[in-house]
Coordinates of C-alpha atoms in Angstrom, one line a residue:
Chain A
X1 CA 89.9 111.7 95.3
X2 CA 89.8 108.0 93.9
X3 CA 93.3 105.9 93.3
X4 CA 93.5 102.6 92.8
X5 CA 96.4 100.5 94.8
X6 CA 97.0 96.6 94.5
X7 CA 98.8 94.7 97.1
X8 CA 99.6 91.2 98.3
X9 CA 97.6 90.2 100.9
X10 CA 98.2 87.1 102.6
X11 CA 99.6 86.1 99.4
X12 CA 97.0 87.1 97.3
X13 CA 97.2 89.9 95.0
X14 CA 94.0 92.4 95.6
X15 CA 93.4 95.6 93.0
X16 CA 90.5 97.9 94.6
X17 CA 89.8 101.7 94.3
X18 CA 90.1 104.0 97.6
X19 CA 90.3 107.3 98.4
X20 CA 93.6 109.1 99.1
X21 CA 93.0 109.1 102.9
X22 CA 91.8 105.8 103.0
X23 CA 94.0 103.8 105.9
X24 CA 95.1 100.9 105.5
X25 CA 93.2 99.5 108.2
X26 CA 90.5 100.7 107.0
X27 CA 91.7 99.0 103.6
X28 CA 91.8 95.6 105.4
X29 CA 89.0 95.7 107.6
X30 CA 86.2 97.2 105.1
X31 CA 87.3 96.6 102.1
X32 CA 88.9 93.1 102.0
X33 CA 87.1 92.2 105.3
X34 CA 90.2 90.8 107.2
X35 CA 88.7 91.7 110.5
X36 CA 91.3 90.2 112.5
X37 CA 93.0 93.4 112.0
X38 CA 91.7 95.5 114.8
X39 CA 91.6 99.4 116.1
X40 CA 92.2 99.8 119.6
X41 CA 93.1 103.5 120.1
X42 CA 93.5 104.9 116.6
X43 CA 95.8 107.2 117.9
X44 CA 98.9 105.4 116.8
X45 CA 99.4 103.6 120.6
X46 CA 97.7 100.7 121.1
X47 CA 99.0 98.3 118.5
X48 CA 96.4 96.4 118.0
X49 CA 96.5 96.7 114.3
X50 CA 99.8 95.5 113.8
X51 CA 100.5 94.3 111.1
X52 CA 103.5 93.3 108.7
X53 CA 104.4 95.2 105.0
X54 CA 107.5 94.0 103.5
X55 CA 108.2 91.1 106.4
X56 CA 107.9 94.4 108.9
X57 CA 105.9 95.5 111.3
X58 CA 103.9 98.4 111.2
X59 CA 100.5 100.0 112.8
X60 CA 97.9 100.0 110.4
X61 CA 96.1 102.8 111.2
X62 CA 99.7 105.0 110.7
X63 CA 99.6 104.1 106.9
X64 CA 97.3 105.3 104.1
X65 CA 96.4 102.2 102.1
X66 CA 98.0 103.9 98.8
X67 CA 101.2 104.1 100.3
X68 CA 101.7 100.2 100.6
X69 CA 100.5 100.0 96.6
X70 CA 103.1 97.1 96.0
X71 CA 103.7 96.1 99.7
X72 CA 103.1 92.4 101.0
X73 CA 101.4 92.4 103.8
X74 CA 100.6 89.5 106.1
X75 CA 97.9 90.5 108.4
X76 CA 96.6 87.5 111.5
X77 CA 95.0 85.7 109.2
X78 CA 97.6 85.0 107.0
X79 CA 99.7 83.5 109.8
X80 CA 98.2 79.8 110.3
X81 CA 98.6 77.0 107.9
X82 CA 94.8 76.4 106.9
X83 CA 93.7 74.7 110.6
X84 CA 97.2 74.5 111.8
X85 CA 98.2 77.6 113.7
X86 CA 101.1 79.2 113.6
X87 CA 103.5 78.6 116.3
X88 CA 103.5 82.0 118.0
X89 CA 99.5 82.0 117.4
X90 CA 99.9 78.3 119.3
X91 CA 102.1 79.5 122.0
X92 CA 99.4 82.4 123.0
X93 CA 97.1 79.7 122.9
X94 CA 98.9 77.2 125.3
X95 CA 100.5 80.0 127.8
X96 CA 96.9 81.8 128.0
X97 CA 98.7 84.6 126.7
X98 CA 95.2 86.6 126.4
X99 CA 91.9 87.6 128.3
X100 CA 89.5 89.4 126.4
X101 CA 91.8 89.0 122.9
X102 CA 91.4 92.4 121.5
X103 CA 95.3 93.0 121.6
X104 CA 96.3 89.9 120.5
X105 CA 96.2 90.0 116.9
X106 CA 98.4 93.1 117.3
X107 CA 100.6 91.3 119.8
X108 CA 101.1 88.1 117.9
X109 CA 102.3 89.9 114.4
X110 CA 104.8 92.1 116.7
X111 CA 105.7 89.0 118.4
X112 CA 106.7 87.4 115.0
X113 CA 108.4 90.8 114.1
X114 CA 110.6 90.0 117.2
X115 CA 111.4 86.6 116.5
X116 CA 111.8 87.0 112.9
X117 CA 114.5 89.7 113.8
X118 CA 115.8 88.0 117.1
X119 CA 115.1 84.6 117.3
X120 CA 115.6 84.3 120.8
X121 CA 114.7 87.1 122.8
X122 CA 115.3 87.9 126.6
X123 CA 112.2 88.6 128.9
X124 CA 113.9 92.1 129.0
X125 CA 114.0 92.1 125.0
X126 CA 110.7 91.2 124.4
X127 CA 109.1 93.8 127.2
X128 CA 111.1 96.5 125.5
X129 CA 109.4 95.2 121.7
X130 CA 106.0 95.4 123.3
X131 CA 106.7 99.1 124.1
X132 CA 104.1 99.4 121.2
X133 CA 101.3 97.3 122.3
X134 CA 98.5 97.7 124.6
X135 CA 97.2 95.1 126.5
X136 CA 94.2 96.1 129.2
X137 CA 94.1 92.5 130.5
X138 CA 96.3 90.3 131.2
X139 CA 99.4 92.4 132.7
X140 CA 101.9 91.2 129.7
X141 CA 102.7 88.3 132.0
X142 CA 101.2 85.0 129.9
X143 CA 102.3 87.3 126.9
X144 CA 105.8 87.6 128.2
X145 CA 105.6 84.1 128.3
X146 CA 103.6 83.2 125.5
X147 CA 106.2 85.1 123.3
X148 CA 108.8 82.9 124.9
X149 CA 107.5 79.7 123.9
X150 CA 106.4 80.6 120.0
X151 CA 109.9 82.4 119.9
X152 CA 111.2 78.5 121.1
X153 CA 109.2 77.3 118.6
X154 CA 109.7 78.9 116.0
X155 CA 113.8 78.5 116.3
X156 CA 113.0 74.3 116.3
X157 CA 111.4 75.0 113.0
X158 CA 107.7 73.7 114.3
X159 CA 106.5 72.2 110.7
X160 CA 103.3 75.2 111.0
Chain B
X1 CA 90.8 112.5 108.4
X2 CA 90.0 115.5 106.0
X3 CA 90.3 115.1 102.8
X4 CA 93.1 115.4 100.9
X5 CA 95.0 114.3 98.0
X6 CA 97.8 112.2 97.4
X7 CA 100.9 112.4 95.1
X8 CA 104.1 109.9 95.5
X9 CA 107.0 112.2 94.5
X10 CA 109.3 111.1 91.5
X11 CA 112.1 113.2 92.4
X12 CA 113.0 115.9 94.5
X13 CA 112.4 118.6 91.6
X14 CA 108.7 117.0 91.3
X15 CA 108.2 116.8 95.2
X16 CA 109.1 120.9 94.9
X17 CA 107.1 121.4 92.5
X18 CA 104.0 119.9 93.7
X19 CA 104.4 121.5 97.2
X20 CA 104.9 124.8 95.4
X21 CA 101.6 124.9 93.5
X22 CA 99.3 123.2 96.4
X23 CA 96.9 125.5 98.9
X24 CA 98.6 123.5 101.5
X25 CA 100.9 120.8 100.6
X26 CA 103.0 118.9 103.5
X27 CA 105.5 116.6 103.0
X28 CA 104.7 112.9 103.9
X29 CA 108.3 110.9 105.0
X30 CA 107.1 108.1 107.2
X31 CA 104.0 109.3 108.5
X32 CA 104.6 108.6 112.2
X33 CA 103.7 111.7 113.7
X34 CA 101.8 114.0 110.6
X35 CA 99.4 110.6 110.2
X36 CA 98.1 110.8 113.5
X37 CA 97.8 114.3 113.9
X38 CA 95.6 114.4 110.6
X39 CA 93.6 111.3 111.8
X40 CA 92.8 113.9 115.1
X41 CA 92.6 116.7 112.8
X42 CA 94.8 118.7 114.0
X43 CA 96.1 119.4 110.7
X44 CA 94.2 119.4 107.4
X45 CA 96.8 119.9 104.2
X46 CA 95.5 119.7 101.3
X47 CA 98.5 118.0 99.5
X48 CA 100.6 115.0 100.8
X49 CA 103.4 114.7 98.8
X50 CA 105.2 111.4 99.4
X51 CA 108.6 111.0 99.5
X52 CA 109.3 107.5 99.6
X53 CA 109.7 107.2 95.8
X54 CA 112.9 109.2 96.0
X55 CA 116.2 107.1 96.7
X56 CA 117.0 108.9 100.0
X57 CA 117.4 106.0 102.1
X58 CA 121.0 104.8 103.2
X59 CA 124.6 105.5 105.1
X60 CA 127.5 105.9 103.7
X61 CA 130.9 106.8 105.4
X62 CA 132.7 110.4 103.9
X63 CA 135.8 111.0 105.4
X64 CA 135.1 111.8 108.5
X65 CA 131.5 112.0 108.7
X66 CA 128.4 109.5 108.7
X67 CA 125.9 110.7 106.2
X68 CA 122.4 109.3 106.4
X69 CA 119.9 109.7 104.1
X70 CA 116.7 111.5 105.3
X71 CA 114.6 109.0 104.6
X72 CA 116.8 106.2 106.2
X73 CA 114.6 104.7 109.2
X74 CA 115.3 105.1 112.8
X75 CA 115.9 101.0 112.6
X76 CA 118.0 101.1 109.9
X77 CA 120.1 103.9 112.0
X78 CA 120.1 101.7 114.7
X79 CA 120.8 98.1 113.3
X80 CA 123.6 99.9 111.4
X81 CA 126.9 98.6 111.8
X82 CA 128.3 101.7 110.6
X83 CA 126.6 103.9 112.7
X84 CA 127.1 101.2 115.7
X85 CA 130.8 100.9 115.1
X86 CA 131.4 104.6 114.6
X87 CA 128.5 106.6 116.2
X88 CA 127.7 103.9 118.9
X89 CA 125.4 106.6 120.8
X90 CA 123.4 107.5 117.5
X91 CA 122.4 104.1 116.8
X92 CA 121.7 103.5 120.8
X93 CA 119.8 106.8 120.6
X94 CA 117.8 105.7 117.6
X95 CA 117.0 102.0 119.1
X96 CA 115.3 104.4 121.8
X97 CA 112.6 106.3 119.9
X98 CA 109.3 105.8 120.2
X99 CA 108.5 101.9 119.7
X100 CA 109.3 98.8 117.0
X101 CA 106.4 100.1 113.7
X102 CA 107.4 103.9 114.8
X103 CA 111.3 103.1 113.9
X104 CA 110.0 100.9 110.8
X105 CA 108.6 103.7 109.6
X106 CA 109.8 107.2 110.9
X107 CA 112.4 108.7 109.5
X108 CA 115.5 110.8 110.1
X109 CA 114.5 113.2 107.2
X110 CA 110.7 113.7 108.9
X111 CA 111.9 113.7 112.9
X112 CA 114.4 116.8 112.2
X113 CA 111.7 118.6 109.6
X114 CA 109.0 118.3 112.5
X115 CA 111.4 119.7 115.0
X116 CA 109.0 118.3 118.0
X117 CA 110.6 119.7 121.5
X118 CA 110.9 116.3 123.0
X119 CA 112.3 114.5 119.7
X120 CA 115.6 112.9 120.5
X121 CA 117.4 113.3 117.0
X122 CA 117.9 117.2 117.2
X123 CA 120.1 116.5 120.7
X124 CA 122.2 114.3 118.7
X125 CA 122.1 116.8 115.7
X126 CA 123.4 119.4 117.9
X127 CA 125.0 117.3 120.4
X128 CA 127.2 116.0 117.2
X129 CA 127.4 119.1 115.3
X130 CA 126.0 117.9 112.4
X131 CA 125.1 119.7 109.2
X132 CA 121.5 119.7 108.0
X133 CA 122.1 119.2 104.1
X134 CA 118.7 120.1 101.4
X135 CA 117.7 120.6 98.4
X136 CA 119.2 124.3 98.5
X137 CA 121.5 124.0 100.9
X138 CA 123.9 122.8 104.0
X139 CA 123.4 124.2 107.3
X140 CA 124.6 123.7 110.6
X141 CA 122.3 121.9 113.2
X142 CA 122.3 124.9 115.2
X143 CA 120.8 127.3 112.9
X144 CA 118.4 124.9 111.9
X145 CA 116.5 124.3 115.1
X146 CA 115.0 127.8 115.3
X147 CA 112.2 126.9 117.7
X148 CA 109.2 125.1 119.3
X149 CA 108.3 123.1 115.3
X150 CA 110.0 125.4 113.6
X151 CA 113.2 125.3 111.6
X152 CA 115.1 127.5 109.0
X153 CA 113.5 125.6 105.8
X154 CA 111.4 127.2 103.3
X155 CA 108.7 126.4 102.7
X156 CA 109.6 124.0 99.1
X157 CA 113.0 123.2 100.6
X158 CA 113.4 119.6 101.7
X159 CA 116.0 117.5 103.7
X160 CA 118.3 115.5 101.6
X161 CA 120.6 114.1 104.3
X162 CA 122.1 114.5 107.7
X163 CA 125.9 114.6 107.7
X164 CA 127.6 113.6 111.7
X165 CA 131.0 114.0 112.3
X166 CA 132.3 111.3 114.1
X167 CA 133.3 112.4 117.6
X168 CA 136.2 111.0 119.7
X169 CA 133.4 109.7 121.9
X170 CA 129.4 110.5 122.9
X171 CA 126.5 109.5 125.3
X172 CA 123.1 109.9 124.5
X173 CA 120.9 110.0 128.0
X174 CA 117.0 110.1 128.4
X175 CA 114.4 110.3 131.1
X176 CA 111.8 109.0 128.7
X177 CA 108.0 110.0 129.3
X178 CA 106.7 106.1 130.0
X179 CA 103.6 105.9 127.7
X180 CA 104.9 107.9 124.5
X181 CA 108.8 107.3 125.0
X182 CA 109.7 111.1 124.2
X183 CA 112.2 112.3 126.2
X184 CA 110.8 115.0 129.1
X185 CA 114.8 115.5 128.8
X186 CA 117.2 113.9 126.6
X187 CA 121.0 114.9 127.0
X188 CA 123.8 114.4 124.0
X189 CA 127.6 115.0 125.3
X190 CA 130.0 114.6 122.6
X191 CA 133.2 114.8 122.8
X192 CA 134.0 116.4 119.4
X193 CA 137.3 117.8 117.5
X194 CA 135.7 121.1 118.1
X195 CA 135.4 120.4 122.1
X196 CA 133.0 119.3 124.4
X197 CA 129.1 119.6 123.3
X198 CA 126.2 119.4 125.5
X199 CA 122.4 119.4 123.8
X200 CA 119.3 119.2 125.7
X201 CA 116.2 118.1 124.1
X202 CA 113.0 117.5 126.0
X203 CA 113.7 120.7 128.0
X204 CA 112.6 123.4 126.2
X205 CA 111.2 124.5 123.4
X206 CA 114.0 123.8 121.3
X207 CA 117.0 121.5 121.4
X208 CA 120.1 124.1 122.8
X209 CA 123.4 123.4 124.3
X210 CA 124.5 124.3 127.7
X211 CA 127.6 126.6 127.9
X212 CA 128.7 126.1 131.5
X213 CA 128.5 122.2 131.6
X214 CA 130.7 122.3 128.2
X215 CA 133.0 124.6 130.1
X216 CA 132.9 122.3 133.2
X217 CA 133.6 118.9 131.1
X218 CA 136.7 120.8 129.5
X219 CA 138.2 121.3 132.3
X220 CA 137.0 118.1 134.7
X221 CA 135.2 114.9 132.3
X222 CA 133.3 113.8 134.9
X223 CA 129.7 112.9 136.2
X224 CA 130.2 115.0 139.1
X225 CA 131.5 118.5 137.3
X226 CA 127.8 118.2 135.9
X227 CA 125.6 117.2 138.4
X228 CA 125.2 120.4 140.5
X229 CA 125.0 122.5 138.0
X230 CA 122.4 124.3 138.4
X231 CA 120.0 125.0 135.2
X232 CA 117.6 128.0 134.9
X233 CA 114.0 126.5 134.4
X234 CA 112.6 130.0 133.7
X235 CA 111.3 128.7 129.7
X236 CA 111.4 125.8 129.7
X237 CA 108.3 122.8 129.2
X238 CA 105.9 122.9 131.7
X239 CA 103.4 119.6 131.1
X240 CA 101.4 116.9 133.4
X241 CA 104.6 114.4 133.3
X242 CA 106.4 116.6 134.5
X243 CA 107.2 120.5 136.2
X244 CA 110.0 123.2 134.6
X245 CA 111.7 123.3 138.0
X246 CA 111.6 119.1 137.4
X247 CA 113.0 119.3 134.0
X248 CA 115.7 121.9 134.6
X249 CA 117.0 119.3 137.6
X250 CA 117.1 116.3 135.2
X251 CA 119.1 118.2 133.1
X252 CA 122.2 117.7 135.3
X253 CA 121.0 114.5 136.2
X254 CA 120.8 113.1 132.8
X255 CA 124.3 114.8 131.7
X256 CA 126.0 113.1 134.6
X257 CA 124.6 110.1 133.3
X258 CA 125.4 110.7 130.2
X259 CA 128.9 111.5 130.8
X260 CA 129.3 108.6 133.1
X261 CA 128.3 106.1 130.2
X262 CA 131.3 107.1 127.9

């Protein structure tokens, strides 16, 4: 079965046909080709798809692409400001908040889920948001951290 | 995934309907545990019939209850400051389950349908003694629960809203498994107009009470009239996290906790 869906994506409005079971990471990554979006597990742990519909942050292999038919979403690359990255994207950046990247995507558009919701989270708060994310790296240290600092930033309204 | 097809439900009488004439039709709230179990194809309906197009979302105060919509989100529970300033152990409770895009997305409605052994709403359900309401009807939490996934619904009924009395006070307590945050026991003591109530989830097949602890807390409210209890563990889960004889022993352990934290 065929169904068409249109959504915002990063503030553009896409229409495209897909099948009923299509996900919507599977919408993003091979349809649109926003491969920032990535698939760690697909089994609904890992997180590294994260990604926000309606401001709020959701796995995107855990959605079929027709059910966000109307949704925003804001996937990583909708985050920096043409070459200007977004704070929480430049905090991962300065605290070396990642090793081999594949979680960090994932990690930053939770992270901004956080912030957006609690703009200035204890280390305790922000270990408990990761519950959903996987990183195989780093130990969550210089994410812990890295969180932290764009969480900072983003509360001294950095211009990005 | 196999394939299926989708339909978005424009009101309760079309989700019915729909269910009612598909080979295998299965109700689609918010997807957080029926998505990945198709995705490992473990189940294979034929029909998703979404609810999200039906206004079942929300919580309202009635007399002395808390009714919340079934498909109000286990963050929307949580961040509630009804439930907070009423229910302060159902919102704690729903701030627990499962991880940030699960309690975007899950639902009240969907976590009680799928009736999952080591959910933690049915404790609270039962803990509270709420009343399940549907499309055809209102039933207790206790004969709703009927077993390991199961529950009394038919097969074209569907949840409408959970209704919670509001209890004097209540504790929700979990030994969470670490990787998937479901409870390997969960326990719910409420003290209720009715009496003391004590529901375990994560311990057996199904969410039940325990008699002699709600005998013990009538008579003595404290940690310690619980914690040496001693719980049968004949039936109950048996899994790599963790052993019956394990998960009979946390029972008492997480009711003195639970106890202790109101």
């Amino acid at each position: 079965m065929s169904v068409s869906v249109v959504m915002t994506v990063n503030g553009e409005v896409v229409a495209k046909h897909v099948e009923d079971r299509t996900l919507l990471v599977e919408f993003l990554r091979e349809h649109l080709r926003l491969t920032g979006t990535h698939v760690g597990c697909d089994t609904s742990q890992c997180g590294a798809c994260v990604v926000h519909a309606n401001g709020k942050s959701l796995k995107s292999c855990t959605a079929l692409a027709v059910q966000m038919d109307g949704a925003e979403i804001t996937t990583i690359e909708g985050l920096a400001n043409g070459d200007v990255l977004h704070p929480m994207q430049e905090a991962f950046r300065q605290n070396h908040g990642l090793q081999c990247g594949f979680c960090t995507p994932g990690m930053v558009m939770s992270a901004v889920d956080l912030v957006n919701e609690n703009p200035d989270p204890s280390e305790t708060e922000i270990r408990e948001w990761l519950e959903g994310n996987i990183c195989r790296c780093t130990g969550y240290h210089n994410i812990v951290k890295s969180i932290s600092a764009g969480a900072k930033a983003m509360r001294e309204g950095d211009p990005t | 995934m196999y394939e299926f097809s989708y339909h978005k439900a424009s009101s309760l009488e079309d989700a019915r309907s729909t269910l009612a004439t598909a080979e295998d039709g299965k109700l689609l709230a918010g997807g957080m545990t029926l998505l990945p179990t198709m995705k490992q194809r473990l189940a294979a309906p034929t029909v998703l019939v979404d609810l999200t197009g039906i206004d079942m979302a929300g919580i309202e105060g009635k007399g002395d209850n808390i009714v919340v919509g079934a498909m109000t989100t286990h963050a929307a529970v949580a961040s509630s400051s009804l439930v907070q300033q009423t229910i302060p152990a159902l919102a704690a409770l729903a701030e627990g389950i499962g991880d940030p895009q699960v309690r975007n997305r899950g639902t009240i409605g969907g976590s009680v349908a799928n009736a999952d052994p080591a959910a933690d709403y049915p404790a609270a359900l039962v803990g509270l003694g709420a009343t399940v309401v549907t499309s055809k009807r209102s039933l207790s939490a206790e004969e709703f629960f009927t077993g390991m996934f199961e529950t009394a619904l038919a097969e074209d009924e569907i949840i409408t809203a959970v209704s919670f009395p509001v209890p004097e006070a209540a504790a929700y307590q979990k030994f969470p498994n670490p990787a998937s945050r479901y409870a390997i026991v969960g326990v719910f003591v409420a003290k209720t107009a009715n009496g003391i109530r004590v529901a375990v989830t994560g311990a057996g097949g199904s969410v039940f009470r325990n008699a002699e602890m709600e005998q013990a807390l009538a008579s003595n409210f404290s940690p310690d009239a619980v914690k040496n209890i001693a719980v049968d563990s004949s039936g109950l889960n048996e899994d790599i996290h963790a052993s019956a004889e394990y998960r009979a022993h946390l029972v008492g352990v997480m009711a003195s906790r639970a106890v202790a934290a109101m």
